[in-house]
CSV table of C-alpha atoms and ligand atoms in Angstrom, one decimal:
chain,number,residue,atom,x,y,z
J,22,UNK,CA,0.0,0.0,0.0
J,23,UNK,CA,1.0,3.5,-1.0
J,24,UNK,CA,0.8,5.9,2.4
J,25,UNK,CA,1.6,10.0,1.8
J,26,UNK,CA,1.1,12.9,4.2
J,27,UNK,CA,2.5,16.5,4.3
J,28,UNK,CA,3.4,18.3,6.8
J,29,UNK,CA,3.3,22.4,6.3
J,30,UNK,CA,6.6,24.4,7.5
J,31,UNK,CA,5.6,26.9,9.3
J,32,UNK,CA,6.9,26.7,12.8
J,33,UNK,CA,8.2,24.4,15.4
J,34,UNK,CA,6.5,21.3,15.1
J,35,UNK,CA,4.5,20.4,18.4
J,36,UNK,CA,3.1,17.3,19.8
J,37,UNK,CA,-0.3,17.4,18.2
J,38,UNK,CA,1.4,17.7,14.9
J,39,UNK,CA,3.5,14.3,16.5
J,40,UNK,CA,0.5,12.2,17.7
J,41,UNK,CA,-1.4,13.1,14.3
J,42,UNK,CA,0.8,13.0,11.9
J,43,UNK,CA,4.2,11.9,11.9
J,44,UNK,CA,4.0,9.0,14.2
J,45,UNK,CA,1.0,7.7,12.5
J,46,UNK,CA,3.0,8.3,8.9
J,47,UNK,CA,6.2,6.7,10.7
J,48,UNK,CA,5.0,3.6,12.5
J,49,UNK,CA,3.9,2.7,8.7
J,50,UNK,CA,7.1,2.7,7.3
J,51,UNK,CA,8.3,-0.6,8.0
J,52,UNK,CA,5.5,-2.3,6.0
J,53,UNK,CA,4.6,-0.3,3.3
J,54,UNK,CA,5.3,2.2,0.5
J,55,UNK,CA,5.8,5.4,2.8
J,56,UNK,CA,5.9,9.3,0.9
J,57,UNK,CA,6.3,12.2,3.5
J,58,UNK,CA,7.0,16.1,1.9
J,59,UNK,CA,7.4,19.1,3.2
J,60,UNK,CA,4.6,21.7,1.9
J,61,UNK,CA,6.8,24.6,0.7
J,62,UNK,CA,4.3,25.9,-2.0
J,63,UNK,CA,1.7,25.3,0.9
J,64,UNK,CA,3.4,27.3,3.1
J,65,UNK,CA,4.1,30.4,1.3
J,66,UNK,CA,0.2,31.1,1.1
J,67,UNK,CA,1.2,32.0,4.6
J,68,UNK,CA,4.8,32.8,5.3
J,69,UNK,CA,6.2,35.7,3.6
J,70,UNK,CA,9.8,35.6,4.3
J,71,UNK,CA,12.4,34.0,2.3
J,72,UNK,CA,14.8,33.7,5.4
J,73,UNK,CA,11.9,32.1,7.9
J,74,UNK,CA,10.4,29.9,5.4
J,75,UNK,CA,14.3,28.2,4.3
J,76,UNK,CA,15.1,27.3,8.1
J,77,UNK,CA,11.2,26.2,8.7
J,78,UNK,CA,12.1,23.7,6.1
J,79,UNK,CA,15.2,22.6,7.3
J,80,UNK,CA,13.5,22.4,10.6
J,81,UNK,CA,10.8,20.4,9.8
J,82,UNK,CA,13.5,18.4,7.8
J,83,UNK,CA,15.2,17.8,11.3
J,84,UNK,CA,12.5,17.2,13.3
J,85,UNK,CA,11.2,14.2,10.7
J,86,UNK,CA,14.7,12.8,10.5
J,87,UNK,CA,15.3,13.3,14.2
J,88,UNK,CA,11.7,11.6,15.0
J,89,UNK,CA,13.0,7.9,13.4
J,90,UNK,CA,12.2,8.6,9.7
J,91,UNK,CA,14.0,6.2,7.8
J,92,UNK,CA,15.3,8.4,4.3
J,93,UNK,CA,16.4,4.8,2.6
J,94,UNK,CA,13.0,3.3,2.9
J,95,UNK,CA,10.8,7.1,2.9
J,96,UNK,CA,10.5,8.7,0.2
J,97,UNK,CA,11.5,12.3,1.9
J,98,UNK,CA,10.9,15.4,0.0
J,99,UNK,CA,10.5,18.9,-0.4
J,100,UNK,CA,7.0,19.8,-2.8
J,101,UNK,CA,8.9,22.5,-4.2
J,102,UNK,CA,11.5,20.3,-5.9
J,103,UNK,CA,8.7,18.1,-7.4
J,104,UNK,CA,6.6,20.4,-10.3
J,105,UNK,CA,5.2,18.1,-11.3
J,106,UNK,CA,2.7,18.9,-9.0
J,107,UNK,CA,1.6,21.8,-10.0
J,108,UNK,CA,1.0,20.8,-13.4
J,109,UNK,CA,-1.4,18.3,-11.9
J,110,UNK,CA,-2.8,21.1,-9.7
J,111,UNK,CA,-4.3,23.1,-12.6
J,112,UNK,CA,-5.5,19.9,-14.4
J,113,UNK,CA,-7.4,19.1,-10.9
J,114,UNK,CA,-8.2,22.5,-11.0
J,115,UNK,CA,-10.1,22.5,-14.5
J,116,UNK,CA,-12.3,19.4,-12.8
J,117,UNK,CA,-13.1,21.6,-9.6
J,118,UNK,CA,-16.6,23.2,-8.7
J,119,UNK,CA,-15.7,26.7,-7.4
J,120,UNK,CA,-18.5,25.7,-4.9
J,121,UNK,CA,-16.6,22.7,-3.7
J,122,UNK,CA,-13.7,25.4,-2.8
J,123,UNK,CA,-16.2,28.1,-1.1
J,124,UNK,CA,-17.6,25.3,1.1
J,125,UNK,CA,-13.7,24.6,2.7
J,126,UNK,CA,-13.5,25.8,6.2
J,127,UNK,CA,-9.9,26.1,6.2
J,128,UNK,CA,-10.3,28.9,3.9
J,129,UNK,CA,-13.1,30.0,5.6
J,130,UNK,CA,-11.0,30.1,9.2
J,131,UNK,CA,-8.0,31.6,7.8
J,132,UNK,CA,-9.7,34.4,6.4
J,133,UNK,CA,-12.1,35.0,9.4
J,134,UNK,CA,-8.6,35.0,11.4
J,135,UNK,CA,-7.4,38.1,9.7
J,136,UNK,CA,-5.1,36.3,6.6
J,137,UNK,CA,-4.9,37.7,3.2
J,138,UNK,CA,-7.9,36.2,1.0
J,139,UNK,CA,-5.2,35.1,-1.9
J,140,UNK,CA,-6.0,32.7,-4.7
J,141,UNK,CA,-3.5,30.6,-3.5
J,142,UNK,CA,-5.3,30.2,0.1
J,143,UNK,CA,-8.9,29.7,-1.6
J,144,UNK,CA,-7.2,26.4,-3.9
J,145,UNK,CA,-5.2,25.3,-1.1
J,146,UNK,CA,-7.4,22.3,-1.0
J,147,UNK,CA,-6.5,21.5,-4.9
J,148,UNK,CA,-2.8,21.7,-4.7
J,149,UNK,CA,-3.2,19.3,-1.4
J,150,UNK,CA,-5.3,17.1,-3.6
J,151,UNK,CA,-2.5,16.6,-6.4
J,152,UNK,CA,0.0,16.5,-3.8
J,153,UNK,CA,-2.0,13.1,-2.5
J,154,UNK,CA,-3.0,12.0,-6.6
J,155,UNK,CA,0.1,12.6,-7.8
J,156,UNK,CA,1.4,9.7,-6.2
J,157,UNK,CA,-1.8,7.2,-6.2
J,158,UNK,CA,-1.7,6.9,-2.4
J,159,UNK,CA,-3.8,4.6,-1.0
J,160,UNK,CA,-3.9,5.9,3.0
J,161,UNK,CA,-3.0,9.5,3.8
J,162,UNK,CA,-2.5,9.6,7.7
J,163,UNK,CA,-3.6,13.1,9.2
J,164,UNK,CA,-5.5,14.8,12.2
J,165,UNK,CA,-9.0,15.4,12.4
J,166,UNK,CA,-9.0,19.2,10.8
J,167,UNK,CA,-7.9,17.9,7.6
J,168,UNK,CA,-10.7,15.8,6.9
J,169,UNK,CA,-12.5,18.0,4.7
J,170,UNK,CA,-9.6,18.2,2.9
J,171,UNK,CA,-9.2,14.4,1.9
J,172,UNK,CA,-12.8,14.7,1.2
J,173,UNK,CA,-12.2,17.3,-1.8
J,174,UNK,CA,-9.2,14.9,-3.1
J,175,UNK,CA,-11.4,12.1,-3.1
J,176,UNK,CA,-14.0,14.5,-5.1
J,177,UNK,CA,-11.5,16.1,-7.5
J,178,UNK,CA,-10.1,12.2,-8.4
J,179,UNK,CA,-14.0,10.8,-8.8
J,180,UNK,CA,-14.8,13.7,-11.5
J,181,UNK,CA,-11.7,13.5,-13.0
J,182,UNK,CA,-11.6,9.9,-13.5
J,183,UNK,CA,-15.5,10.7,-14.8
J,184,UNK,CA,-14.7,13.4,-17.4
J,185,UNK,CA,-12.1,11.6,-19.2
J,186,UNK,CA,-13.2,8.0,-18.7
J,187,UNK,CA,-10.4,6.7,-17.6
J,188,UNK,CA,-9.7,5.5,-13.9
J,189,UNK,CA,-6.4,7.4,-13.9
J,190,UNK,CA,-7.0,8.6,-10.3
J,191,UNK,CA,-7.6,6.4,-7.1
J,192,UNK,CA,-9.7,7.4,-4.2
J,193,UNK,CA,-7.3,8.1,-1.2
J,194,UNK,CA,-8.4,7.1,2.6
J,195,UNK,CA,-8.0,9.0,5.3
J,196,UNK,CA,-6.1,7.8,8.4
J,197,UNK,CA,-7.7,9.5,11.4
J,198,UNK,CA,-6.9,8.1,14.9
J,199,UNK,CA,-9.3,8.5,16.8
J,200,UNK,CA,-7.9,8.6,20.0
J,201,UNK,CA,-5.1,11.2,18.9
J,202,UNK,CA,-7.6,13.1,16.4
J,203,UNK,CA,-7.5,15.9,18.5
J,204,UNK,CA,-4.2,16.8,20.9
J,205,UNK,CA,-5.4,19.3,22.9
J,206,UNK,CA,-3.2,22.2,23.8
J,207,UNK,CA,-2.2,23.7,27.3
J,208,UNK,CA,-5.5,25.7,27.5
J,209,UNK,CA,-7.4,23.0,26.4
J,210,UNK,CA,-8.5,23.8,22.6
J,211,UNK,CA,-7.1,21.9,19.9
J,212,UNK,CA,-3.4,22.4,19.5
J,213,UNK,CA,-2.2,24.6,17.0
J,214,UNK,CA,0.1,26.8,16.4
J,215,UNK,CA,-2.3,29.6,15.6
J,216,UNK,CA,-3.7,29.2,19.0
J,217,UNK,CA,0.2,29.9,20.6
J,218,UNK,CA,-1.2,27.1,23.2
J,219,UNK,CA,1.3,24.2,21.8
J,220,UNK,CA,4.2,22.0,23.5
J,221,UNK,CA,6.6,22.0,21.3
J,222,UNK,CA,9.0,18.4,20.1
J,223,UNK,CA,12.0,19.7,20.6
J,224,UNK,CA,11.3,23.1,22.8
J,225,UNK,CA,14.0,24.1,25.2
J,226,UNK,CA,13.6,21.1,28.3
J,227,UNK,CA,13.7,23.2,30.9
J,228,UNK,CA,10.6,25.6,28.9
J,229,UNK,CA,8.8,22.6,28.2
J,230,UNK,CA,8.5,21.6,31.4
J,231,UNK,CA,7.5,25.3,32.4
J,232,UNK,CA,4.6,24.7,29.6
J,233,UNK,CA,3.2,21.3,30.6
J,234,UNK,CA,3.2,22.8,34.0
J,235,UNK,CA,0.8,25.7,33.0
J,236,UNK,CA,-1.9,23.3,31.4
J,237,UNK,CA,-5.5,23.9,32.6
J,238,UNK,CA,-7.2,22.1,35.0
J,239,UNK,CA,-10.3,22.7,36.7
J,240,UNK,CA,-10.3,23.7,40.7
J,241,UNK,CA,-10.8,20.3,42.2
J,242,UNK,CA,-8.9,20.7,45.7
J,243,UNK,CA,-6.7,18.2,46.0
J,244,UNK,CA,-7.8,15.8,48.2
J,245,UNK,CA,-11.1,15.5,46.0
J,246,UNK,CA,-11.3,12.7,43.3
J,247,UNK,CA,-10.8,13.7,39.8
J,248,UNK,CA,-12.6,12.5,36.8
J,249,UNK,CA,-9.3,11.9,34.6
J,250,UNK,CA,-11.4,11.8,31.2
J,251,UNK,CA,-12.2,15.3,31.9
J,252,UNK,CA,-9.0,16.4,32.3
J,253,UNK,CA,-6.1,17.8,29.8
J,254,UNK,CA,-3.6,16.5,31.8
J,255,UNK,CA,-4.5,13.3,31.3
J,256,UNK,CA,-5.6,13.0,27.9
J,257,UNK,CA,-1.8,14.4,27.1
J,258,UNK,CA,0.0,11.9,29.6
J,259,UNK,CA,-2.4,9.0,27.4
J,260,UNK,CA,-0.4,9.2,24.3
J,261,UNK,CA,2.5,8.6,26.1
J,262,UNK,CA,1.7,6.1,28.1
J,263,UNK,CA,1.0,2.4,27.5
J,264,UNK,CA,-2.4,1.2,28.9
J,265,UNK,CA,-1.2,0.1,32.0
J,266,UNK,CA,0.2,2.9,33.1
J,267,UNK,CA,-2.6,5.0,31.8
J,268,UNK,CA,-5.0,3.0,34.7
J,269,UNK,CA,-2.6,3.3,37.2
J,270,UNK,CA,-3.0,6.9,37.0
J,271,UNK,CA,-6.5,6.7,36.2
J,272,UNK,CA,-7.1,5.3,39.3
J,273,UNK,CA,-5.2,7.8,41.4
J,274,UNK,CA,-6.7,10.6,40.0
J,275,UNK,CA,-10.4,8.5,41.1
J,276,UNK,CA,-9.0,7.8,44.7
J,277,UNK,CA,-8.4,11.7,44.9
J,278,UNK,CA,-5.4,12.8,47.4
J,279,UNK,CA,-3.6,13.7,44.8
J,280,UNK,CA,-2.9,17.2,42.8
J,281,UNK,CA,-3.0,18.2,39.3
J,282,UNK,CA,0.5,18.9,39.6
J,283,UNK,CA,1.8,15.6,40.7
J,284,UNK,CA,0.0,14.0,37.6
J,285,UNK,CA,1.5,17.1,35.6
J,286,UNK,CA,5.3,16.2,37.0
J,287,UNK,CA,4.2,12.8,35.6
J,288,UNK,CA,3.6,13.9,32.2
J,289,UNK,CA,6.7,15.9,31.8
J,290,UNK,CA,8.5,12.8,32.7
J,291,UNK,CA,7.3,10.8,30.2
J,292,UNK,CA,7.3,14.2,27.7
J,293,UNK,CA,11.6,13.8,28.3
J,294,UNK,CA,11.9,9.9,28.4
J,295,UNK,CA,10.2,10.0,25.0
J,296,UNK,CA,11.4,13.2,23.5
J,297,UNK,CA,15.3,13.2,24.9
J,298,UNK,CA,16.5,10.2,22.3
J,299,UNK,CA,15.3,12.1,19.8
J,300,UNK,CA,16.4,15.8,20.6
J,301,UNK,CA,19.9,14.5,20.7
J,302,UNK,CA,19.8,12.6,17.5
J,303,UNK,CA,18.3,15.8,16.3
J,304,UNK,CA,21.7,17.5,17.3
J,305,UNK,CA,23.7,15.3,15.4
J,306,UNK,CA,22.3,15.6,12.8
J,307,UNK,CA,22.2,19.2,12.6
J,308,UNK,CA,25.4,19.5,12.1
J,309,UNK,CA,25.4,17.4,8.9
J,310,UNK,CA,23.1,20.3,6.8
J,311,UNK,CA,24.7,19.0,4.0
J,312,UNK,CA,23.5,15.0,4.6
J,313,UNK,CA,20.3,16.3,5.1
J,314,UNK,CA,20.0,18.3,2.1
J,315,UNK,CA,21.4,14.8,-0.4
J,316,UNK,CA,18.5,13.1,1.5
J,317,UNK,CA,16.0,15.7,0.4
J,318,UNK,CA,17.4,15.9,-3.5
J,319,UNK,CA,17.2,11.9,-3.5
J,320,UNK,CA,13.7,11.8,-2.4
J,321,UNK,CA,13.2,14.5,-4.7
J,322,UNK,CA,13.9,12.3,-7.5
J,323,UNK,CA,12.7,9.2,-6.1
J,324,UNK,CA,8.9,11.7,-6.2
J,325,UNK,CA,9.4,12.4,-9.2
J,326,UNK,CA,10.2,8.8,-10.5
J,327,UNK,CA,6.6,8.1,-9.1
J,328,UNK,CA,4.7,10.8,-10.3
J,329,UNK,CA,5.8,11.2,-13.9
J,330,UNK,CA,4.0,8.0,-14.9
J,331,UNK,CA,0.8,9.2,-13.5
J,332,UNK,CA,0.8,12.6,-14.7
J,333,UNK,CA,1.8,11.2,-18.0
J,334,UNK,CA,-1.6,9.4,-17.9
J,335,UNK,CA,-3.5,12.4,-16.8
J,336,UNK,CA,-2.0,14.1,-19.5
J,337,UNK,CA,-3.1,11.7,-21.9
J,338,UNK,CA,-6.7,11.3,-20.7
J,339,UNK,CA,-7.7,15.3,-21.0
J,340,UNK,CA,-5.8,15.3,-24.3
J,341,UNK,CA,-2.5,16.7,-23.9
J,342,UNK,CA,0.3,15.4,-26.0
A,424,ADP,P1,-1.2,23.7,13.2
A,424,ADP,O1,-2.7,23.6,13.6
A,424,ADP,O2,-0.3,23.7,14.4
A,424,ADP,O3,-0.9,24.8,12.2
A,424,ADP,P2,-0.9,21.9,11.0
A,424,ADP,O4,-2.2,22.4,10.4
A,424,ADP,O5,0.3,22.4,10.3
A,424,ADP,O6,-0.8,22.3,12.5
A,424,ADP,O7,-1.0,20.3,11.1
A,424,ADP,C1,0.0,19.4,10.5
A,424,ADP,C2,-0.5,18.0,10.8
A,424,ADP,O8,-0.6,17.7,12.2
A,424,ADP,C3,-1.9,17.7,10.2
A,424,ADP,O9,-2.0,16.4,9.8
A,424,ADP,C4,-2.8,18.0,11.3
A,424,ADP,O10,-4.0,17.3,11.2
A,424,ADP,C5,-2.0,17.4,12.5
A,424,ADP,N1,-2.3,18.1,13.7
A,424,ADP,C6,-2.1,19.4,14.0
A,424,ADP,N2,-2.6,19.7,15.2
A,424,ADP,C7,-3.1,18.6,15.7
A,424,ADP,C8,-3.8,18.3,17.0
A,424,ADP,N3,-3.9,19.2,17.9
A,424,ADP,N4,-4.2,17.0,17.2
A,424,ADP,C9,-4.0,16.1,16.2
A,424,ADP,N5,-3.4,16.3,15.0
A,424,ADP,C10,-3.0,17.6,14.8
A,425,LIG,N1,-2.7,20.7,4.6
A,425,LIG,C1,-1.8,19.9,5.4
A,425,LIG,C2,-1.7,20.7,6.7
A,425,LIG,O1,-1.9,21.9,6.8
A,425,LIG,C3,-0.5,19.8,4.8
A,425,LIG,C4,-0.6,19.0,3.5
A,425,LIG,C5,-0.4,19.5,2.2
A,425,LIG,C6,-0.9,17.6,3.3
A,425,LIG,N2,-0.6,18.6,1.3
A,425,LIG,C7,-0.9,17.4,1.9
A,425,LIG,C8,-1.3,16.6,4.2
A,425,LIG,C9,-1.2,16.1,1.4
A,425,LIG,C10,-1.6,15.4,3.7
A,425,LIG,C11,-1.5,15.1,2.3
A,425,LIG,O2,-1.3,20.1,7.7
């Protein structure tokens, strides 16, 4: 099976963006056909500097690398070094209902928040959707929010392969977890960078901790039992822990004699025992810019050794020599 996700660089990656995305996208690397780019073109519908979008790139680059992806088995790439892309883009976009596009929310939210309403924002979901055709993927592992989006990629390959006839296009999956859809953040909304409420992978230790420390909880004195499914806390300490440990604390938050900030001391434990591996691979392999940069230009190729077929085909079924 043919697995591809994206991942947009435009920040520090944080651990909603881990539990929905990349560890999904990684864990199915050993077994299957994995793609994983980073959305350049994506990005600049929102980042406007050269400089900050160039070291969000090799950021994200890091934080992939660092995180256990494997660049001999992943395909590994930037979007921007694969065009081919966008020539699929504007034959998506000649199959696309401008209605389809006014429905997305994404647009819709961005704009609401105070972004520029660009053409490029408004056919986001289009470029997405040849990012995910391009390659005939099968699955496409993401969080919750960009559902609609795989909906619209599932539309635009359904007309195309209508129009012209042919079943050039396959209708992707989506791979929502359910129990790490939504990663809340330290005020309790979703996590997202836009929100400024995130933990971030590879944040400063001694700031993370800071952060975890600040996450909401309600005003339950301590000595009171806790419901732990109501509680942020919790539902972050979850995705680190197995299910065992989960119960154990589970039940001490039940019992009651114990504070918010015990179980919060817990969860920055397990943040560091999980994250520390990583941040110091991470370190290595910073300084080794130029490694990093012959993985991207080989998955680069490898991309385009994938696509060109199935663009060719498009090509062929609209009527292009
Ligand atoms: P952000 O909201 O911080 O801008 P992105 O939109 O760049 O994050 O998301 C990148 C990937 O991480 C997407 O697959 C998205 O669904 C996933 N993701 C982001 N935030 C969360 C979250 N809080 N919970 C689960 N998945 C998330
Ligand atoms: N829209 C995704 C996000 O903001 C990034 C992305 C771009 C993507 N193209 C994709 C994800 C294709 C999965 C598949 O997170």
């Amino acid at each position: 099976m043919r697995v591809l996700s994206g991942i947009q660089p435009s920040g520090k990656l944080h651990i909603g963006n881990y539990f929905g995305m990349m560890k999904p996208a990684l864990a199915l690397q050993e077994e299957h056909e994995v793609f994983l780019f980073i959305a350049d073109y994506h990005a600049l519908t929102t980042t406007k500097d050269a400089a900050a979008l160039r070291e969000n790139v090799r950021d994200v680059a890091l934080d992939f690398l660092a995180c256990g992806l494997d660049p001999a088995r992943t395909v590994f790439y930037r979007q921007s070094d694969v065009p081919e892309v966008h020539e699929l883009a504007w034959l998506l976009s000649v199959v696309c209902p401008m209605g389809l596009l006014e429905r997305a929310h994404s647009y819709k939210d961005k704009t609401a928040r105070g972004m520029d309403a660009n053409h490029a924002l408004f056919a986001y979901p289009v470029l997405m959707a040849a990012d995910i055709l391009s390659v005939n993927a099968d699955i496409v592992p993401v969080g919750k929010d960009q559902k609609q989006h795989l909906e619209i990629a599932r539309d635009l390959a359904g007309k195309f392969n209508r129009q012209t006839g042919e079943e050039v296009f396959k209708l992707a999956d989506p791979m929502i977890l359910e129990e790490v859809a939504v990663v809340p953040g330290v005020d309790g909304q979703k996590m997202s960078k836009s929100y400024g409420n995130t933990i971030d992978i590879f944040g400063p230790p001694k700031q993370v901790r800071k952060t975890i420390m600040r996450v909401v909880t309600d005003s339950t004195p301590l000595e009171a039992p806790k419901d732990p499914d109501a509680c942020n806390v919790f539902a972050l300490y979850k995705l680190f822990a197995d299910a065992e440990e989960a119960e154990a604390l589970a039940g001490r938050y039940r019992a009651g004699g114990m504070g918010y900030g015990e179980a919060k001391k817990a969860l920055a434990e397990k943040f560091e025992a999980h994250f520390a591996p990583y941040r110091d691979r991470r370190a290595e392999l910073e300084a080794e810019s130029e490694k990093v940069e012959a993985i991207l230009r080989d998955g680069a190729e490898r991309a385009r050794g994938a696509i060109q077929p199935i663009l060719s085909q498009a090509r062929r079924a609209v009527g292009l020599a």
